[in-house]
């Protein structure tokens, strides 16, 4: 285990007393690296998870992660790639830094004397290395690779984000009434005041009475955490969670704040595919337009209109035909396309400019 990085903060030396230094409070800080590695398998968005041990002898889903060591890793991204290779036997392609997560208590051990961990989250994309017809089924079962890591649907962790078949049942049955009840409660004594009332924040984040914004994944997760409605809030000892008699099952919990990191990654990807061609990082070299549509739908959540989507992609010059076709059982052969890389030089923002709610 790498030793944690330590930073001693000292007062500047006083000129009148050149040999006297006043040492301030010293704290140990460990720099952690966490990766949300996404792919699309059998029309399902999946994220790579590993099993992390819990204090009671069990295990919990976690993102591949590990400490950054400046002696072993030349760069932060290099350290991330090393940890992913060690834990998941996977070589990353596209990766970008998301955010730095440094909240006190983020590891849910408020009385622990271990170093405070500042985690730098990354979003990484990879193409599926499995046959298109194998893998996840409609129940979102996960598959295990040779290294013991799991590819799991990200909707297992955020079931309220999947609108491909319409409004999720869990939204109307559980989330909306529980949040309405929480909004009517008084603010917790000593909590930081907010300029926007709870009811208004809920309306904006969840689109209640308005338009669903698929990019606000993190806002929705953090509201559910603040309301004490997810397991991480109870595990962290949040007062709001303790006020509920029994928590509903709102997705699979994750280690530490890894579900928050994953929410950040999903929101980033949903926004980025609209102005950068990153969706093609998830596609094979050749694909049909229907396969491309299903991949975009898997990422965004809502269903897209088939003809509108095809016109948008073709008119934007994002793809070009290969001249080959893929035979379909009981139907006409489908034309195969590939990403047209010249578009990167032609436009500053060549993304799939869909607005899910309007397609």
GROMACS .gro file of C-alpha atoms in nm:
model
  359
    1UNK     CA    1   0.000   0.000   0.000
    2UNK     CA    2   0.145   0.337  -0.093
    3UNK     CA    3   0.209   0.575   0.193
    4UNK     CA    4  -0.030   0.870   0.199
    5UNK     CA    5   0.091   1.207   0.084
    6UNK     CA    6   0.136   1.447   0.374
    7UNK     CA    7   0.149   1.824   0.362
    8UNK     CA    8   0.283   2.026   0.653
    9UNK     CA    9   0.152   2.381   0.660
   10UNK     CA   10   0.380   2.627   0.837
   11UNK     CA   11   0.380   3.000   0.903
   12UNK     CA   12   0.639   3.204   0.716
   13UNK     CA   13   0.959   3.256   0.917
   14UNK     CA   14   0.959   3.580   1.114
   15UNK     CA   15   1.254   3.808   1.044
   16UNK     CA   16   1.294   3.898   1.411
   17UNK     CA   17   1.314   3.531   1.508
   18UNK     CA   18   1.478   3.348   1.216
   19UNK     CA   19   1.501   3.016   1.398
   20UNK     CA   20   1.140   3.001   1.517
   21UNK     CA   21   0.867   2.829   1.319
   22UNK     CA   22   0.508   2.786   1.434
   23UNK     CA   23   0.368   2.458   1.308
   24UNK     CA   24   0.000   2.468   1.233
   25UNK     CA   25  -0.243   2.178   1.247
   26UNK     CA   26  -0.113   1.901   1.022
   27UNK     CA   27  -0.345   1.661   0.843
   28UNK     CA   28  -0.276   1.360   0.625
   29UNK     CA   29  -0.424   1.364   0.278
   30UNK     CA   30  -0.429   1.076   0.032
   31UNK     CA   31  -0.482   1.144  -0.337
   32UNK     CA   32  -0.714   0.882  -0.484
   33UNK     CA   33  -0.802   0.808  -0.846
   34UNK     CA   34  -1.143   0.668  -0.946
   35UNK     CA   35  -1.262   0.569  -1.292
   36UNK     CA   36  -1.617   0.550  -1.428
   37UNK     CA   37  -1.551   0.328  -1.732
   38UNK     CA   38  -1.851   0.312  -1.962
   39UNK     CA   39  -1.942   0.096  -2.260
   40UNK     CA   40  -2.264  -0.002  -2.437
   41UNK     CA   41  -2.339  -0.372  -2.454
   42UNK     CA   42  -2.649  -0.521  -2.616
   43UNK     CA   43  -2.811  -0.175  -2.621
   44UNK     CA   44  -2.744  -0.132  -2.248
   45UNK     CA   45  -2.508   0.128  -2.098
   46UNK     CA   46  -2.273  -0.054  -1.864
   47UNK     CA   47  -2.007   0.056  -1.619
   48UNK     CA   48  -1.712  -0.144  -1.494
   49UNK     CA   49  -1.728  -0.224  -1.122
   50UNK     CA   50  -1.514  -0.417  -0.878
   51UNK     CA   51  -1.608  -0.570  -0.544
   52UNK     CA   52  -1.484  -0.390  -0.233
   53UNK     CA   53  -1.486  -0.547   0.113
   54UNK     CA   54  -1.704  -0.400   0.387
   55UNK     CA   55  -1.640  -0.401   0.760
   56UNK     CA   56  -1.901  -0.671   0.823
   57UNK     CA   57  -1.735  -0.925   0.597
   58UNK     CA   58  -1.953  -0.852   0.296
   59UNK     CA   59  -1.879  -0.665  -0.024
   60UNK     CA   60  -2.013  -0.369  -0.217
   61UNK     CA   61  -1.986  -0.246  -0.574
   62UNK     CA   62  -1.714   0.010  -0.634
   63UNK     CA   63  -1.545   0.187  -0.921
   64UNK     CA   64  -1.189   0.085  -1.005
   65UNK     CA   65  -0.975   0.311  -0.790
   66UNK     CA   66  -0.650   0.343  -0.600
   67UNK     CA   67  -0.406   0.594  -0.452
   68UNK     CA   68  -0.186   0.817  -0.664
   69UNK     CA   69   0.185   0.780  -0.597
   70UNK     CA   70   0.406   1.053  -0.749
   71UNK     CA   71   0.704   0.822  -0.724
   72UNK     CA   72   0.537   0.548  -0.928
   73UNK     CA   73   0.307   0.752  -1.152
   74UNK     CA   74   0.436   1.033  -1.371
   75UNK     CA   75   0.086   1.177  -1.421
   76UNK     CA   76  -0.255   1.142  -1.259
   77UNK     CA   77  -0.398   0.981  -1.570
   78UNK     CA   78  -0.103   0.742  -1.585
   79UNK     CA   79  -0.176   0.635  -1.229
   80UNK     CA   80  -0.541   0.582  -1.317
   81UNK     CA   81  -0.452   0.364  -1.614
   82UNK     CA   82  -0.220   0.156  -1.396
   83UNK     CA   83  -0.491   0.095  -1.135
   84UNK     CA   84  -0.749   0.000  -1.396
   85UNK     CA   85  -0.504  -0.239  -1.559
   86UNK     CA   86  -0.424  -0.400  -1.222
   87UNK     CA   87  -0.783  -0.429  -1.097
   88UNK     CA   88  -0.975  -0.499  -1.416
   89UNK     CA   89  -0.714  -0.620  -1.666
   90UNK     CA   90  -0.835  -0.350  -1.905
   91UNK     CA   91  -0.640  -0.103  -2.118
   92UNK     CA   92  -0.822   0.229  -2.134
   93UNK     CA   93  -0.871   0.429  -2.452
   94UNK     CA   94  -1.050   0.764  -2.421
   95UNK     CA   95  -1.035   0.918  -2.072
   96UNK     CA   96  -1.100   1.264  -1.932
   97UNK     CA   97  -1.085   1.411  -1.585
   98UNK     CA   98  -1.424   1.482  -1.430
   99UNK     CA   99  -1.400   1.652  -1.094
  100UNK     CA  100  -1.218   1.647  -0.762
  101UNK     CA  101  -1.423   1.497  -0.478
  102UNK     CA  102  -1.292   1.613  -0.143
  103UNK     CA  103  -1.586   1.646   0.099
  104UNK     CA  104  -1.501   1.562   0.458
  105UNK     CA  105  -1.667   1.237   0.558
  106UNK     CA  106  -1.693   1.117   0.196
  107UNK     CA  107  -1.559   0.779   0.306
  108UNK     CA  108  -1.828   0.744   0.570
  109UNK     CA  109  -1.583   0.699   0.857
  110UNK     CA  110  -1.613   1.022   1.059
  111UNK     CA  111  -1.420   0.882   1.361
  112UNK     CA  112  -1.154   0.712   1.151
  113UNK     CA  113  -0.796   0.833   1.194
  114UNK     CA  114  -0.698   0.723   0.843
  115UNK     CA  115  -0.590   0.996   0.599
  116UNK     CA  116  -0.855   1.211   0.437
  117UNK     CA  117  -0.893   1.103   0.074
  118UNK     CA  118  -0.923   1.354  -0.206
  119UNK     CA  119  -1.047   1.156  -0.505
  120UNK     CA  120  -1.001   1.269  -0.864
  121UNK     CA  121  -1.273   1.116  -1.080
  122UNK     CA  122  -1.236   1.022  -1.444
  123UNK     CA  123  -1.474   0.928  -1.722
  124UNK     CA  124  -1.339   0.664  -1.959
  125UNK     CA  125  -1.502   0.507  -2.264
  126UNK     CA  126  -1.429   0.174  -2.423
  127UNK     CA  127  -1.567  -0.032  -2.708
  128UNK     CA  128  -1.730  -0.366  -2.629
  129UNK     CA  129  -1.498  -0.664  -2.666
  130UNK     CA  130  -1.783  -0.916  -2.676
  131UNK     CA  131  -2.027  -1.039  -2.940
  132UNK     CA  132  -2.320  -0.801  -2.989
  133UNK     CA  133  -2.569  -1.083  -2.928
  134UNK     CA  134  -2.429  -1.195  -2.591
  135UNK     CA  135  -2.430  -1.048  -2.244
  136UNK     CA  136  -2.688  -0.843  -2.064
  137UNK     CA  137  -3.052  -0.931  -2.088
  138UNK     CA  138  -3.359  -0.730  -2.003
  139UNK     CA  139  -3.300  -0.788  -1.631
  140UNK     CA  140  -2.967  -0.606  -1.647
  141UNK     CA  141  -2.765  -0.907  -1.531
  142UNK     CA  142  -2.396  -0.830  -1.508
  143UNK     CA  143  -2.114  -1.038  -1.651
  144UNK     CA  144  -1.780  -1.113  -1.492
  145UNK     CA  145  -1.453  -1.093  -1.681
  146UNK     CA  146  -1.130  -1.283  -1.619
  147UNK     CA  147  -1.006  -1.032  -1.364
  148UNK     CA  148  -1.319  -1.060  -1.145
  149UNK     CA  149  -1.455  -0.717  -1.234
  150UNK     CA  150  -1.816  -0.673  -1.341
  151UNK     CA  151  -1.985  -0.490  -1.627
  152UNK     CA  152  -2.313  -0.370  -1.486
  153UNK     CA  153  -2.592  -0.154  -1.627
  154UNK     CA  154  -2.564   0.196  -1.490
  155UNK     CA  155  -2.943   0.195  -1.460
  156UNK     CA  156  -2.900  -0.061  -1.181
  157UNK     CA  157  -2.760   0.229  -0.980
  158UNK     CA  158  -2.993   0.499  -1.122
  159UNK     CA  159  -3.322   0.331  -1.223
  160UNK     CA  160  -3.503   0.666  -1.235
  161UNK     CA  161  -3.277   0.779  -1.523
  162UNK     CA  162  -3.401   0.520  -1.776
  163UNK     CA  163  -3.688   0.672  -1.978
  164UNK     CA  164  -3.654   0.452  -2.288
  165UNK     CA  165  -3.987   0.286  -2.214
  166UNK     CA  166  -4.151   0.600  -2.082
  167UNK     CA  167  -4.173   0.744  -1.733
  168UNK     CA  168  -4.009   0.498  -1.487
  169UNK     CA  169  -4.258   0.336  -1.252
  170UNK     CA  170  -4.028   0.394  -0.954
  171UNK     CA  171  -4.046   0.768  -1.020
  172UNK     CA  172  -4.423   0.797  -0.980
  173UNK     CA  173  -4.461   0.528  -0.714
  174UNK     CA  174  -4.172   0.616  -0.481
  175UNK     CA  175  -3.958   0.917  -0.566
  176UNK     CA  176  -4.215   1.187  -0.633
  177UNK     CA  177  -4.433   1.128  -0.323
  178UNK     CA  178  -4.130   1.086  -0.093
  179UNK     CA  179  -3.966   1.404  -0.219
  180UNK     CA  180  -4.296   1.591  -0.180
  181UNK     CA  181  -4.313   1.476   0.182
  182UNK     CA  182  -3.951   1.580   0.242
  183UNK     CA  183  -4.013   1.922   0.084
  184UNK     CA  184  -4.289   1.990   0.339
  185UNK     CA  185  -4.060   1.924   0.635
  186UNK     CA  186  -3.880   2.205   0.808
  187UNK     CA  187  -3.514   2.255   0.728
  188UNK     CA  188  -3.284   2.058   0.958
  189UNK     CA  189  -3.160   2.286   1.243
  190UNK     CA  190  -2.809   2.409   1.175
  191UNK     CA  191  -2.821   2.324   0.805
  192UNK     CA  192  -2.692   2.569   0.548
  193UNK     CA  193  -2.970   2.789   0.420
  194UNK     CA  194  -3.043   2.776   0.049
  195UNK     CA  195  -3.182   3.056  -0.166
  196UNK     CA  196  -3.413   2.813  -0.349
  197UNK     CA  197  -3.684   2.622  -0.164
  198UNK     CA  198  -3.681   2.244  -0.161
  199UNK     CA  199  -3.996   2.214  -0.372
  200UNK     CA  200  -3.850   2.437  -0.641
  201UNK     CA  201  -3.520   2.247  -0.647
  202UNK     CA  202  -3.711   1.920  -0.685
  203UNK     CA  203  -3.920   2.064  -0.966
  204UNK     CA  204  -3.613   2.183  -1.158
  205UNK     CA  205  -3.402   1.870  -1.108
  206UNK     CA  206  -3.676   1.615  -1.179
  207UNK     CA  207  -3.873   1.814  -1.434
  208UNK     CA  208  -4.194   1.784  -1.236
  209UNK     CA  209  -4.456   1.988  -1.420
  210UNK     CA  210  -4.197   2.077  -1.684
  211UNK     CA  211  -3.929   1.926  -1.907
  212UNK     CA  212  -3.701   1.639  -1.806
  213UNK     CA  213  -3.335   1.742  -1.846
  214UNK     CA  214  -3.137   1.422  -1.897
  215UNK     CA  215  -2.807   1.593  -1.811
  216UNK     CA  216  -2.899   1.674  -1.447
  217UNK     CA  217  -2.807   1.330  -1.319
  218UNK     CA  218  -2.590   1.459  -1.036
  219UNK     CA  219  -2.850   1.715  -0.923
  220UNK     CA  220  -3.110   1.440  -0.890
  221UNK     CA  221  -2.877   1.204  -0.705
  222UNK     CA  222  -2.768   1.473  -0.459
  223UNK     CA  223  -3.128   1.571  -0.387
  224UNK     CA  224  -3.214   1.209  -0.308
  225UNK     CA  225  -2.907   1.193  -0.082
  226UNK     CA  226  -2.998   1.520   0.093
  227UNK     CA  227  -3.352   1.392   0.144
  228UNK     CA  228  -3.208   1.077   0.301
  229UNK     CA  229  -3.376   0.847   0.050
  230UNK     CA  230  -3.079   0.638  -0.061
  231UNK     CA  231  -2.871   0.386   0.128
  232UNK     CA  232  -2.553   0.595   0.123
  233UNK     CA  233  -2.729   0.865   0.327
  234UNK     CA  234  -2.824   0.615   0.599
  235UNK     CA  235  -2.478   0.457   0.591
  236UNK     CA  236  -2.319   0.801   0.633
  237UNK     CA  237  -2.544   0.876   0.931
  238UNK     CA  238  -2.729   1.166   0.768
  239UNK     CA  239  -3.011   1.294   0.987
  240UNK     CA  240  -3.260   1.307   0.700
  241UNK     CA  241  -3.218   0.933   0.640
  242UNK     CA  242  -3.276   0.852   1.005
  243UNK     CA  243  -3.614   1.028   0.995
  244UNK     CA  244  -3.755   0.772   0.752
  245UNK     CA  245  -3.890   0.455   0.906
  246UNK     CA  246  -3.776   0.241   0.615
  247UNK     CA  247  -3.583   0.345   0.309
  248UNK     CA  248  -3.713   0.251  -0.036
  249UNK     CA  249  -3.485   0.055  -0.266
  250UNK     CA  250  -3.360   0.329  -0.499
  251UNK     CA  251  -3.089   0.159  -0.698
  252UNK     CA  252  -2.780  -0.033  -0.591
  253UNK     CA  253  -2.556   0.148  -0.343
  254UNK     CA  254  -2.183   0.180  -0.398
  255UNK     CA  255  -1.870   0.216  -0.188
  256UNK     CA  256  -1.793   0.559  -0.040
  257UNK     CA  257  -1.921   0.828  -0.279
  258UNK     CA  258  -1.865   0.624  -0.594
  259UNK     CA  259  -2.231   0.655  -0.696
  260UNK     CA  260  -2.189   1.031  -0.687
  261UNK     CA  261  -1.881   1.002  -0.910
  262UNK     CA  262  -2.075   0.779  -1.149
  263UNK     CA  263  -2.365   1.027  -1.158
  264UNK     CA  264  -2.118   1.300  -1.251
  265UNK     CA  265  -1.976   1.081  -1.530
  266UNK     CA  266  -2.319   0.999  -1.676
  267UNK     CA  267  -2.423   1.365  -1.677
  268UNK     CA  268  -2.095   1.463  -1.843
  269UNK     CA  269  -2.131   1.199  -2.114
  270UNK     CA  270  -2.496   1.286  -2.181
  271UNK     CA  271  -2.400   1.646  -2.237
  272UNK     CA  272  -2.081   1.583  -2.428
  273UNK     CA  273  -2.221   1.358  -2.702
  274UNK     CA  274  -2.419   1.660  -2.823
  275UNK     CA  275  -2.112   1.868  -2.909
  276UNK     CA  276  -1.829   1.613  -2.943
  277UNK     CA  277  -1.832   1.284  -3.140
  278UNK     CA  278  -1.747   1.079  -2.831
  279UNK     CA  279  -2.034   0.838  -2.898
  280UNK     CA  280  -1.816   0.681  -3.168
  281UNK     CA  281  -1.567   0.583  -2.898
  282UNK     CA  282  -1.839   0.336  -2.794
  283UNK     CA  283  -1.914   0.202  -3.142
  284UNK     CA  284  -1.741  -0.068  -3.348
  285UNK     CA  285  -1.562   0.043  -3.664
  286UNK     CA  286  -1.871  -0.039  -3.872
  287UNK     CA  287  -2.231  -0.009  -3.757
  288UNK     CA  288  -2.585   0.046  -3.878
  289UNK     CA  289  -2.771   0.369  -3.808
  290UNK     CA  290  -3.016   0.173  -3.594
  291UNK     CA  291  -2.726   0.048  -3.378
  292UNK     CA  292  -2.600   0.405  -3.346
  293UNK     CA  293  -2.949   0.522  -3.244
  294UNK     CA  294  -2.977   0.249  -2.980
  295UNK     CA  295  -2.640   0.349  -2.837
  296UNK     CA  296  -2.743   0.716  -2.812
  297UNK     CA  297  -3.074   0.615  -2.654
  298UNK     CA  298  -2.892   0.395  -2.403
  299UNK     CA  299  -2.680   0.690  -2.294
  300UNK     CA  300  -2.948   0.960  -2.288
  301UNK     CA  301  -3.233   0.753  -2.145
  302UNK     CA  302  -3.538   0.858  -2.353
  303UNK     CA  303  -3.647   0.694  -2.678
  304UNK     CA  304  -3.559   0.883  -2.999
  305UNK     CA  305  -3.767   0.913  -3.314
  306UNK     CA  306  -3.605   0.688  -3.576
  307UNK     CA  307  -3.645   0.900  -3.891
  308UNK     CA  308  -3.561   1.229  -3.715
  309UNK     CA  309  -3.247   1.074  -3.571
  310UNK     CA  310  -3.129   0.941  -3.907
  311UNK     CA  311  -3.185   1.276  -4.080
  312UNK     CA  312  -2.995   1.455  -3.806
  313UNK     CA  313  -2.693   1.222  -3.817
  314UNK     CA  314  -2.669   1.213  -4.196
  315UNK     CA  315  -2.720   1.589  -4.244
  316UNK     CA  316  -2.452   1.661  -3.982
  317UNK     CA  317  -2.198   1.466  -4.185
  318UNK     CA  318  -2.100   1.249  -3.889
  319UNK     CA  319  -2.108   0.919  -4.075
  320UNK     CA  320  -2.046   0.784  -4.422
  321UNK     CA  321  -2.152   0.453  -4.582
  322UNK     CA  322  -1.894   0.179  -4.613
  323UNK     CA  323  -2.060   0.022  -4.917
  324UNK     CA  324  -2.131  -0.298  -4.726
  325UNK     CA  325  -2.455  -0.424  -4.572
  326UNK     CA  326  -2.548  -0.645  -4.280
  327UNK     CA  327  -2.798  -0.920  -4.349
  328UNK     CA  328  -3.105  -0.926  -4.128
  329UNK     CA  329  -3.315  -1.231  -4.057
  330UNK     CA  330  -3.661  -1.174  -4.206
  331UNK     CA  331  -3.585  -0.818  -4.320
  332UNK     CA  332  -3.398  -0.606  -4.569
  333UNK     CA  333  -3.019  -0.585  -4.533
  334UNK     CA  334  -2.906  -0.279  -4.337
  335UNK     CA  335  -2.641  -0.043  -4.472
  336UNK     CA  336  -2.319  -0.021  -4.275
  337UNK     CA  337  -2.165   0.314  -4.182
  338UNK     CA  338  -1.845   0.440  -4.021
  339UNK     CA  339  -1.750   0.756  -3.839
  340UNK     CA  340  -1.647   1.029  -4.081
  341UNK     CA  341  -1.336   1.173  -3.916
  342UNK     CA  342  -1.312   1.468  -4.154
  343UNK     CA  343  -1.596   1.630  -3.962
  344UNK     CA  344  -1.348   1.709  -3.682
  345UNK     CA  345  -1.176   1.957  -3.916
  346UNK     CA  346  -1.498   2.100  -4.057
  347UNK     CA  347  -1.688   2.207  -3.747
  348UNK     CA  348  -1.587   2.316  -3.396
  349UNK     CA  349  -1.859   2.109  -3.223
  350UNK     CA  350  -1.944   1.799  -3.429
  351UNK     CA  351  -2.169   1.613  -3.188
  352UNK     CA  352  -2.499   1.427  -3.210
  353UNK     CA  353  -2.713   1.733  -3.140
  354UNK     CA  354  -3.020   1.561  -3.006
  355UNK     CA  355  -3.254   1.694  -2.744
  356UNK     CA  356  -3.406   1.376  -2.610
  357UNK     CA  357  -3.732   1.532  -2.498
  358UNK     CA  358  -3.797   1.667  -2.847
  359UNK     CA  359  -3.695   1.374  -3.067
   0.00000   0.00000   0.00000
